[in-house]
Amino acid sequence: MKKTEMRNPKTTHIDRMSTAEMLSVIQEENYNAVKAVGECLDVIGKAVDAVTVAMRNGGRLIYVGAGTSGRLGVLDASEACPTYGVPEGTVLGVMAGGVEALYRAGEVEEDSSEYAIRDIKAINLVPSDCVVGISAAGGAEYVLAAVGYAKELGCTTIGLTCNAS
């Protein structure tokens, strides 16, 4: 089982912790997340460079995700225009389950390669695009299928996960 799918032993009895204990555990896990990112800066830099090349060549940045991590990709995409001044449509978020899944879990869609291919085709993917598949555990079928299809088209593809393997 992937680490992101397991119960954190430090929070097994979070409901019985004092507020101070709870906040301390949460803060410790926040530090662990920051350290994990720090350990991956070389790989993250390569991903940023790949996105930059794709966008300089007229491609779009397209996040494809499922679950909470997919929602965060859609949120990031929605901020690209106002925060970075990129033209509308340059950064897109494609979510398993569509807009409705921003408000409710799309479990069926997350496990469907057919939905992924349908959704990625609907945005008229072209080889100059860069597709970033976002899956916390790294195995969401929707994300894997979308990234696989993008790769077949010749797009730059990047995987974003919280698990090392």
Backbone as JSON Lines, residues from 0, in Angstrom:
{"i":0,"aa":"M","n":[0.84,-1.18,0.0],"ca":[0.0,0.0,0.0],"c":[0.89,1.24,0.0]}
{"i":1,"aa":"K","n":[0.52,2.23,-0.82],"ca":[1.27,3.48,-0.91],"c":[1.14,4.27,0.4]}
{"i":2,"aa":"K","n":[2.21,4.98,0.73],"ca":[2.25,5.75,1.98],"c":[1.08,6.73,2.07]}
{"i":3,"aa":"T","n":[0.72,7.35,0.95],"ca":[-0.36,8.33,0.98],"c":[-1.72,7.7,1.23]}
{"i":4,"aa":"E","n":[-1.82,6.39,1.08],"ca":[-3.08,5.69,1.29],"c":[-3.18,5.07,2.67]}
{"i":5,"aa":"M","n":[-2.1,5.16,3.44],"ca":[-2.06,4.55,4.77],"c":[-2.43,5.58,5.84]}
{"i":6,"aa":"R","n":[-2.87,5.06,6.96],"ca":[-3.16,5.91,8.11],"c":[-1.84,6.34,8.72]}
{"i":7,"aa":"N","n":[-1.7,7.62,9.04],"ca":[-0.49,8.13,9.7],"c":[-0.54,7.69,11.16]}
{"i":8,"aa":"P","n":[0.44,6.89,11.6],"ca":[0.42,6.41,12.99],"c":[0.47,7.53,14.02]}
{"i":9,"aa":"K","n":[1.01,8.67,13.63],"ca":[1.09,9.79,14.58],"c":[-0.27,10.43,14.84]}
{"i":10,"aa":"T","n":[-1.24,10.17,13.95],"ca":[-2.56,10.8,14.12],"c":[-3.67,9.79,14.39]}
{"i":11,"aa":"T","n":[-3.29,8.57,14.73],"ca":[-4.3,7.52,14.98],"c":[-5.31,7.94,16.03]}
{"i":12,"aa":"H","n":[-4.85,8.63,17.05],"ca":[-5.75,9.04,18.14],"c":[-5.84,10.57,18.21]}
{"i":13,"aa":"I","n":[-5.89,11.19,17.06],"ca":[-5.93,12.66,17.02],"c":[-7.18,13.19,17.73]}
{"i":14,"aa":"D","n":[-8.24,12.41,17.72],"ca":[-9.48,12.84,18.38],"c":[-9.36,12.89,19.9]}
{"i":15,"aa":"R","n":[-8.31,12.26,20.44],"ca":[-8.1,12.27,21.88],"c":[-6.97,13.2,22.31]}
{"i":16,"aa":"M","n":[-6.37,13.89,21.34],"ca":[-5.26,14.8,21.65],"c":[-5.81,16.15,22.1]}
{"i":17,"aa":"S","n":[-5.0,16.82,22.88],"ca":[-5.34,18.21,23.2],"c":[-5.12,19.04,21.93]}
{"i":18,"aa":"T","n":[-5.67,20.21,21.91],"ca":[-5.48,21.08,20.75],"c":[-4.0,21.34,20.51]}
{"i":19,"aa":"A","n":[-3.25,21.59,21.57],"ca":[-1.81,21.85,21.43],"c":[-1.08,20.64,20.85]}
{"i":20,"aa":"E","n":[-1.42,19.43,21.33],"ca":[-0.79,18.22,20.8],"c":[-1.14,18.03,19.32]}
{"i":21,"aa":"M","n":[-2.4,18.24,18.98],"ca":[-2.86,18.09,17.62],"c":[-2.12,19.05,16.69]}
{"i":22,"aa":"L","n":[-2.04,20.29,17.08],"ca":[-1.36,21.29,16.25],"c":[0.13,20.99,16.12]}
{"i":23,"aa":"S","n":[0.72,20.47,17.17],"ca":[2.14,20.11,17.13],"c":[2.39,18.99,16.12]}
{"i":24,"aa":"V","n":[1.53,17.97,16.13],"ca":[1.67,16.86,15.18],"c":[1.46,17.36,13.75]}
{"i":25,"aa":"I","n":[0.46,18.17,13.55],"ca":[0.2,18.72,12.21],"c":[1.39,19.55,11.73]}
{"i":26,"aa":"Q","n":[1.93,20.36,12.61],"ca":[3.08,21.19,12.23],"c":[4.3,20.34,11.91]}
{"i":27,"aa":"E","n":[4.52,19.27,12.67],"ca":[5.63,18.37,12.39],"c":[5.48,17.76,10.99]}
{"i":28,"aa":"E","n":[4.26,17.37,10.63],"ca":[4.01,16.8,9.3],"c":[4.17,17.87,8.22]}
{"i":29,"aa":"N","n":[3.84,19.12,8.53],"ca":[4.09,20.21,7.58],"c":[5.59,20.33,7.28]}
{"i":30,"aa":"Y","n":[6.41,20.26,8.32],"ca":[7.86,20.32,8.14],"c":[8.35,19.13,7.3]}
{"i":31,"aa":"N","n":[7.78,17.97,7.54],"ca":[8.16,16.79,6.76],"c":[7.85,16.99,5.28]}
{"i":32,"aa":"A","n":[6.73,17.62,4.98],"ca":[6.38,17.89,3.58],"c":[7.37,18.86,2.95]}
{"i":33,"aa":"V","n":[7.74,19.9,3.68],"ca":[8.71,20.87,3.18],"c":[10.06,20.19,2.93]}
{"i":34,"aa":"K","n":[10.48,19.34,3.84],"ca":[11.75,18.62,3.67],"c":[11.69,17.71,2.44]}
{"i":35,"aa":"A","n":[10.56,17.05,2.23],"ca":[10.42,16.16,1.08],"c":[10.54,16.93,-0.23]}
{"i":36,"aa":"V","n":[9.96,18.11,-0.29],"ca":[10.09,18.95,-1.49],"c":[11.55,19.35,-1.67]}
{"i":37,"aa":"G","n":[12.2,19.73,-0.6],"ca":[13.61,20.11,-0.66],"c":[14.5,19.01,-1.21]}
{"i":38,"aa":"E","n":[14.16,17.78,-0.92],"ca":[14.94,16.63,-1.41],"c":[14.73,16.38,-2.9]}
{"i":39,"aa":"C","n":[13.73,17.0,-3.49],"ca":[13.39,16.76,-4.9],"c":[13.62,17.98,-5.79]}
{"i":40,"aa":"L","n":[14.34,18.97,-5.31],"ca":[14.49,20.21,-6.08],"c":[15.11,20.0,-7.46]}
{"i":41,"aa":"D","n":[16.03,19.08,-7.6],"ca":[16.63,18.82,-8.92],"c":[15.57,18.35,-9.91]}
{"i":42,"aa":"V","n":[14.75,17.4,-9.49],"ca":[13.7,16.87,-10.36],"c":[12.64,17.94,-10.62]}
{"i":43,"aa":"I","n":[12.28,18.69,-9.6],"ca":[11.3,19.76,-9.77],"c":[11.83,20.8,-10.76]}
{"i":44,"aa":"G","n":[13.1,21.11,-10.67],"ca":[13.71,22.06,-11.6],"c":[13.63,21.57,-13.04]}
{"i":45,"aa":"K","n":[13.85,20.28,-13.25],"ca":[13.73,19.72,-14.61],"c":[12.3,19.84,-15.12]}
{"i":46,"aa":"A","n":[11.34,19.62,-14.24],"ca":[9.93,19.75,-14.63],"c":[9.61,21.2,-15.0]}
{"i":47,"aa":"V","n":[10.07,22.14,-14.19],"ca":[9.83,23.56,-14.47],"c":[10.46,23.94,-15.81]}
{"i":48,"aa":"D","n":[11.66,23.48,-16.06],"ca":[12.32,23.77,-17.34],"c":[11.54,23.18,-18.51]}
{"i":49,"aa":"A","n":[11.01,21.97,-18.35],"ca":[10.23,21.34,-19.42],"c":[8.94,22.12,-19.7]}
{"i":50,"aa":"V","n":[8.28,22.58,-18.65],"ca":[7.07,23.39,-18.83],"c":[7.43,24.69,-19.54]}
{"i":51,"aa":"T","n":[8.52,25.31,-19.15],"ca":[8.95,26.57,-19.76],"c":[9.2,26.4,-21.25]}
{"i":52,"aa":"V","n":[9.9,25.35,-21.63],"ca":[10.18,25.09,-23.05],"c":[8.87,24.9,-23.81]}
{"i":53,"aa":"A","n":[7.98,24.09,-23.27],"ca":[6.7,23.83,-23.94],"c":[5.91,25.13,-24.13]}
{"i":54,"aa":"M","n":[5.86,25.95,-23.1],"ca":[5.08,27.19,-23.2],"c":[5.74,28.2,-24.14]}
{"i":55,"aa":"R","n":[7.06,28.24,-24.16],"ca":[7.75,29.13,-25.1],"c":[7.52,28.71,-26.54]}
{"i":56,"aa":"N","n":[7.24,27.43,-26.74],"ca":[6.97,26.91,-28.08],"c":[5.48,26.93,-28.41]}
{"i":57,"aa":"G","n":[4.71,27.69,-27.65],"ca":[3.28,27.86,-27.93],"c":[2.37,26.84,-27.31]}
{"i":58,"aa":"G","n":[2.94,25.94,-26.5],"ca":[2.11,24.93,-25.84],"c":[1.43,25.46,-24.6]}
{"i":59,"aa":"R","n":[0.5,24.69,-24.13],"ca":[-0.23,25.03,-22.91],"c":[0.28,24.14,-21.77]}
{"i":60,"aa":"L","n":[0.05,24.56,-20.56],"ca":[0.29,23.76,-19.37],"c":[-1.06,23.2,-18.96]}
{"i":61,"aa":"I","n":[-1.16,21.88,-18.93],"ca":[-2.44,21.24,-18.62],"c":[-2.25,20.3,-17.45]}
{"i":62,"aa":"Y","n":[-2.93,20.61,-16.36],"ca":[-2.93,19.73,-15.2],"c":[-4.07,18.73,-15.37]}
{"i":63,"aa":"V","n":[-3.78,17.45,-15.16],"ca":[-4.81,16.42,-15.19],"c":[-4.74,15.72,-13.85]}
{"i":64,"aa":"G","n":[-5.86,15.73,-13.12],"ca":[-5.81,15.16,-11.8],"c":[-7.07,14.47,-11.36]}
{"i":65,"aa":"A","n":[-6.97,13.86,-10.2],"ca":[-8.08,13.16,-9.58],"c":[-8.04,13.43,-8.08]}
{"i":66,"aa":"G","n":[-9.2,13.45,-7.47],"ca":[-9.27,13.63,-6.03],"c":[-8.79,15.01,-5.57]}
{"i":67,"aa":"T","n":[-8.38,15.06,-4.33],"ca":[-7.95,16.33,-3.75],"c":[-6.77,16.92,-4.51]}
{"i":68,"aa":"S","n":[-5.81,16.09,-4.89],"ca":[-4.66,16.61,-5.62],"c":[-5.07,17.18,-6.97]}
{"i":69,"aa":"G","n":[-6.05,16.57,-7.62],"ca":[-6.57,17.12,-8.87],"c":[-7.26,18.46,-8.65]}
{"i":70,"aa":"R","n":[-8.0,18.55,-7.57],"ca":[-8.67,19.82,-7.24],"c":[-7.64,20.94,-7.06]}
{"i":71,"aa":"L","n":[-6.52,20.61,-6.43],"ca":[-5.47,21.61,-6.24],"c":[-4.86,22.04,-7.57]}
{"i":72,"aa":"G","n":[-4.75,21.11,-8.51],"ca":[-4.28,21.45,-9.86],"c":[-5.23,22.4,-10.55]}
{"i":73,"aa":"V","n":[-6.52,22.14,-10.45],"ca":[-7.53,23.03,-11.04],"c":[-7.46,24.4,-10.4]}
{"i":74,"aa":"L","n":[-7.29,24.43,-9.08],"ca":[-7.17,25.7,-8.36],"c":[-5.94,26.48,-8.85]}
{"i":75,"aa":"D","n":[-4.8,25.79,-8.99],"ca":[-3.6,26.44,-9.47],"c":[-3.81,26.98,-10.89]}
{"i":76,"aa":"A","n":[-4.44,26.19,-11.74],"ca":[-4.7,26.63,-13.12],"c":[-5.57,27.88,-13.13]}
{"i":77,"aa":"S","n":[-6.54,27.95,-12.23],"ca":[-7.44,29.1,-12.21],"c":[-6.74,30.39,-11.8]}
{"i":78,"aa":"E","n":[-5.59,30.27,-11.14],"ca":[-4.84,31.44,-10.69],"c":[-3.78,31.91,-11.69]}
{"i":79,"aa":"A","n":[-3.54,31.16,-12.74],"ca":[-2.46,31.5,-13.68],"c":[-2.67,32.85,-14.34]}
{"i":80,"aa":"C","n":[-3.88,33.12,-14.79],"ca":[-4.12,34.41,-15.47],"c":[-3.96,35.6,-14.53]}
{"i":81,"aa":"P","n":[-4.68,35.63,-13.4],"ca":[-4.56,36.81,-12.54],"c":[-3.21,36.94,-11.84]}
{"i":82,"aa":"T","n":[-2.59,35.82,-11.49],"ca":[-1.33,35.87,-10.74],"c":[-0.13,36.08,-11.63]}
{"i":83,"aa":"Y","n":[-0.09,35.39,-12.78],"ca":[1.09,35.43,-13.64],"c":[0.86,36.15,-14.96]}
{"i":84,"aa":"G","n":[-0.35,36.57,-15.21],"ca":[-0.64,37.34,-16.42],"c":[-0.58,36.55,-17.71]}
{"i":85,"aa":"V","n":[-0.68,35.21,-17.62],"ca":[-0.68,34.43,-18.84],"c":[-2.05,34.54,-19.51]}
{"i":86,"aa":"P","n":[-2.09,34.47,-20.82],"ca":[-3.38,34.57,-21.51],"c":[-4.35,33.47,-21.1]}
{"i":87,"aa":"E","n":[-5.61,33.81,-21.12],"ca":[-6.69,32.85,-20.84],"c":[-6.5,31.6,-21.7]}
{"i":88,"aa":"G","n":[-6.65,30.43,-21.11],"ca":[-6.54,29.18,-21.84],"c":[-5.13,28.63,-21.94]}
{"i":89,"aa":"T","n":[-4.15,29.34,-21.41],"ca":[-2.76,28.88,-21.46],"c":[-2.5,27.8,-20.42]}
{"i":90,"aa":"V","n":[-3.15,27.91,-19.28],"ca":[-3.03,26.91,-18.22],"c":[-4.43,26.38,-17.92]}
{"i":91,"aa":"L","n":[-4.58,25.07,-18.06],"ca":[-5.89,24.44,-17.87],"c":[-5.82,23.37,-16.79]}
{"i":92,"aa":"G","n":[-6.94,23.14,-16.15],"ca":[-7.08,22.03,-15.21],"c":[-8.14,21.08,-15.71]}
{"i":93,"aa":"V","n":[-7.8,19.81,-15.82],"ca":[-8.75,18.78,-16.23],"c":[-8.9,17.83,-15.05]}
{"i":94,"aa":"M","n":[-10.12,17.67,-14.59],"ca":[-10.39,16.95,-13.35],"c":[-11.24,15.71,-13.61]}
{"i":95,"aa":"A","n":[-10.82,14.59,-13.05],"ca":[-11.65,13.38,-13.12],"c":[-13.01,13.68,-12.51]}
{"i":96,"aa":"G","n":[-14.05,13.55,-13.29],"ca":[-15.4,13.86,-12.82],"c":[-15.85,15.26,-13.17]}
{"i":97,"aa":"G","n":[-14.98,16.04,-13.81],"ca":[-15.36,17.38,-14.27],"c":[-15.61,18.35,-13.14]}
{"i":98,"aa":"V","n":[-16.31,19.41,-13.46],"ca":[-16.58,20.48,-12.49],"c":[-17.31,19.95,-11.26]}
{"i":99,"aa":"E","n":[-18.21,19.02,-11.47],"ca":[-18.96,18.45,-10.34],"c":[-18.03,17.83,-9.3]}
{"i":100,"aa":"A","n":[-16.92,17.27,-9.75],"ca":[-15.98,16.61,-8.83],"c":[-15.19,17.6,-7.99]}
{"i":101,"aa":"L","n":[-15.31,18.88,-8.28],"ca":[-14.7,19.88,-7.41],"c":[-15.45,19.96,-6.08]}
{"i":102,"aa":"Y","n":[-16.7,19.48,-6.08],"ca":[-17.55,19.56,-4.9],"c":[-17.88,18.22,-4.29]}
{"i":103,"aa":"R","n":[-17.67,17.14,-5.05],"ca":[-17.95,15.8,-4.55],"c":[-16.94,14.83,-5.17]}
{"i":104,"aa":"A","n":[-16.67,13.76,-4.48],"ca":[-15.71,12.78,-4.99],"c":[-16.23,12.15,-6.28]}
{"i":105,"aa":"G","n":[-15.31,11.95,-7.23],"ca":[-15.65,11.31,-8.5],"c":[-14.97,9.96,-8.59]}
{"i":106,"aa":"E","n":[-15.29,9.05,-7.68],"ca":[-14.6,7.77,-7.58],"c":[-14.67,6.96,-8.86]}
{"i":107,"aa":"V","n":[-15.82,6.93,-9.51],"ca":[-15.96,6.15,-10.75],"c":[-15.05,6.72,-11.83]}
{"i":108,"aa":"E","n":[-15.07,8.04,-11.98],"ca":[-14.26,8.69,-13.01],"c":[-12.76,8.53,-12.74]}
{"i":109,"aa":"E","n":[-12.35,8.56,-11.47],"ca":[-10.94,8.44,-11.12],"c":[-10.34,7.11,-11.57]}
{"i":110,"aa":"D","n":[-11.2,6.11,-11.69],"ca":[-10.75,4.77,-12.08],"c":[-11.01,4.46,-13.54]}
{"i":111,"aa":"S","n":[-11.28,5.48,-14.36],"ca":[-11.68,5.24,-15.74],"c":[-10.7,5.83,-16.75]}
{"i":112,"aa":"S","n":[-10.08,4.97,-17.51],"ca":[-9.22,5.44,-18.6],"c":[-10.07,6.01,-19.74]}
{"i":113,"aa":"E","n":[-11.28,5.46,-19.93],"ca":[-12.16,5.96,-21.0],"c":[-12.54,7.42,-20.77]}
{"i":114,"aa":"Y","n":[-12.92,7.75,-19.53],"ca":[-13.26,9.14,-19.21],"c":[-12.05,10.05,-19.42]}
{"i":115,"aa":"A","n":[-10.89,9.56,-19.05],"ca":[-9.67,10.36,-19.19],"c":[-9.41,10.71,-20.65]}
{"i":116,"aa":"I","n":[-9.47,9.72,-21.52],"ca":[-9.22,9.95,-22.94],"c":[-10.28,10.89,-23.51]}
{"i":117,"aa":"R","n":[-11.53,10.69,-23.14],"ca":[-12.61,11.57,-23.6],"c":[-12.34,13.02,-23.19]}
{"i":118,"aa":"D","n":[-11.97,13.21,-21.91],"ca":[-11.77,14.56,-21.39],"c":[-10.55,15.24,-22.0]}
{"i":119,"aa":"I","n":[-9.49,14.49,-22.2],"ca":[-8.26,15.09,-22.74],"c":[-8.45,15.41,-24.23]}
{"i":120,"aa":"K","n":[-9.22,14.6,-24.94],"ca":[-9.53,14.9,-26.34],"c":[-10.37,16.17,-26.45]}
{"i":121,"aa":"A","n":[-11.24,16.39,-25.47],"ca":[-12.15,17.54,-25.49],"c":[-11.42,18.87,-25.41]}
{"i":122,"aa":"I","n":[-10.19,18.9,-24.95],"ca":[-9.45,20.16,-24.87],"c":[-8.51,20.34,-26.06]}
{"i":123,"aa":"N","n":[-8.65,19.47,-27.06],"ca":[-7.85,19.56,-28.29],"c":[-6.35,19.6,-28.01]}
{"i":124,"aa":"L","n":[-5.9,18.58,-27.35],"ca":[-4.48,18.43,-27.01],"c":[-3.63,18.41,-28.28]}
{"i":125,"aa":"V","n":[-2.51,19.12,-28.25],"ca":[-1.57,19.14,-29.37],"c":[-0.17,18.82,-28.85]}
{"i":126,"aa":"P","n":[0.73,18.35,-29.73],"ca":[2.06,17.92,-29.28],"c":[2.88,18.97,-28.54]}
{"i":127,"aa":"S","n":[2.62,20.24,-28.77],"ca":[3.4,21.28,-28.07],"c":[2.93,21.49,-26.63]}
{"i":128,"aa":"D","n":[1.83,20.88,-26.23],"ca":[1.32,21.02,-24.87],"c":[2.16,20.23,-23.88]}
{"i":129,"aa":"C","n":[2.12,20.65,-22.63],"ca":[2.78,19.95,-21.53],"c":[1.68,19.49,-20.57]}
{"i":130,"aa":"V","n":[1.6,18.2,-20.35],"ca":[0.57,17.63,-19.48],"c":[1.22,17.16,-18.19]}
{"i":131,"aa":"V","n":[0.71,17.67,-17.08],"ca":[1.18,17.29,-15.75],"c":[0.09,16.46,-15.09]}
{"i":132,"aa":"G","n":[0.38,15.18,-14.92],"ca":[-0.56,14.29,-14.24],"c":[-0.35,14.39,-12.74]}
{"i":133,"aa":"I","n":[-1.44,14.65,-12.01],"ca":[-1.36,14.83,-10.56],"c":[-2.16,13.74,-9.87]}
{"i":134,"aa":"S","n":[-1.46,12.92,-9.1],"ca":[-2.09,11.85,-8.34],"c":[-1.28,11.66,-7.07]}
{"i":135,"aa":"A","n":[-1.89,11.94,-5.92],"ca":[-1.15,11.86,-4.66],"c":[-0.47,10.51,-4.48]}
{"i":136,"aa":"A","n":[-1.2,9.44,-4.72],"ca":[-0.62,8.1,-4.57],"c":[0.14,7.66,-5.81]}
{"i":137,"aa":"G","n":[-0.14,8.29,-6.94],"ca":[0.59,7.98,-8.16],"c":[-0.06,6.93,-9.04]}
{"i":138,"aa":"G","n":[-1.23,6.45,-8.67],"ca":[-1.81,5.37,-9.44],"c":[-3.23,5.58,-9.94]}
{"i":139,"aa":"A","n":[-3.74,6.8,-9.92],"ca":[-5.1,7.04,-10.39],"c":[-5.19,6.72,-11.88]}
{"i":140,"aa":"E","n":[-6.02,5.77,-12.24],"ca":[-6.13,5.31,-13.63],"c":[-6.46,6.46,-14.58]}
{"i":141,"aa":"Y","n":[-7.32,7.37,-14.15],"ca":[-7.69,8.53,-14.97],"c":[-6.44,9.32,-15.35]}
{"i":142,"aa":"V","n":[-5.62,9.59,-14.37],"ca":[-4.41,10.38,-14.59],"c":[-3.41,9.62,-15.45]}
{"i":143,"aa":"L","n":[-3.19,8.36,-15.15],"ca":[-2.24,7.56,-15.92],"c":[-2.66,7.45,-17.38]}
{"i":144,"aa":"A","n":[-3.94,7.27,-17.62],"ca":[-4.43,7.15,-19.0],"c":[-4.28,8.47,-19.76]}
{"i":145,"aa":"A","n":[-4.61,9.57,-19.1],"ca":[-4.5,10.87,-19.75],"c":[-3.04,11.18,-20.09]}
{"i":146,"aa":"V","n":[-2.13,10.92,-19.17],"ca":[-0.71,11.16,-19.41],"c":[-0.2,10.24,-20.52]}
{"i":147,"aa":"G","n":[-0.63,8.99,-20.49],"ca":[-0.23,8.05,-21.54],"c":[-0.68,8.5,-22.92]}
{"i":148,"aa":"Y","n":[-1.92,8.97,-23.02],"ca":[-2.44,9.47,-24.29],"c":[-1.65,10.7,-24.74]}
{"i":149,"aa":"A","n":[-1.37,11.59,-23.82],"ca":[-0.6,12.8,-24.15],"c":[0.79,12.43,-24.66]}
{"i":150,"aa":"K","n":[1.39,11.45,-24.02],"ca":[2.72,11.0,-24.43],"c":[2.68,10.43,-25.85]}
{"i":151,"aa":"E","n":[1.64,9.66,-26.16],"ca":[1.47,9.11,-27.5],"c":[1.38,10.21,-28.56]}
{"i":152,"aa":"L","n":[0.76,11.34,-28.19],"ca":[0.63,12.47,-29.11],"c":[1.93,13.26,-29.26]}
{"i":153,"aa":"G","n":[2.9,12.99,-28.4],"ca":[4.17,13.7,-28.45],"c":[4.26,14.87,-27.51]}
{"i":154,"aa":"C","n":[3.32,14.99,-26.59],"ca":[3.35,16.07,-25.6],"c":[4.46,15.81,-24.58]}
{"i":155,"aa":"T","n":[4.95,16.89,-23.99],"ca":[5.8,16.76,-22.81],"c":[4.91,16.31,-21.68]}
{"i":156,"aa":"T","n":[5.35,15.3,-20.93],"ca":[4.53,14.82,-19.82],"c":[5.36,14.8,-18.53]}
{"i":157,"aa":"I","n":[4.67,15.09,-17.44],"ca":[5.28,15.15,-16.12],"c":[4.33,14.48,-15.15]}
{"i":158,"aa":"G","n":[4.86,13.71,-14.22],"ca":[4.05,13.1,-13.16],"c":[4.35,13.79,-11.85]}
{"i":159,"aa":"L","n":[3.29,14.11,-11.11],"ca":[3.4,14.73,-9.8],"c":[2.7,13.84,-8.79]}
{"i":160,"aa":"T","n":[3.47,13.3,-7.86],"ca":[2.94,12.39,-6.85],"c":[3.61,12.66,-5.51]}
{"i":161,"aa":"C","n":[3.02,12.14,-4.47],"ca":[3.59,12.28,-3.13],"c":[4.32,11.03,-2.68]}
{"i":162,"aa":"N","n":[4.42,10.05,-3.53],"ca":[5.12,8.8,-3.23],"c":[6.37,8.7,-4.08]}
{"i":163,"aa":"A","n":[7.44,8.23,-3.46],"ca":[8.71,8.12,-4.16],"c":[8.7,7.06,-5.24]}
{"i":164,"aa":"S","n":[7.89,6.03,-5.1],"ca":[7.85,4.98,-6.12],"c":[6.44,4.64,-6.52]}
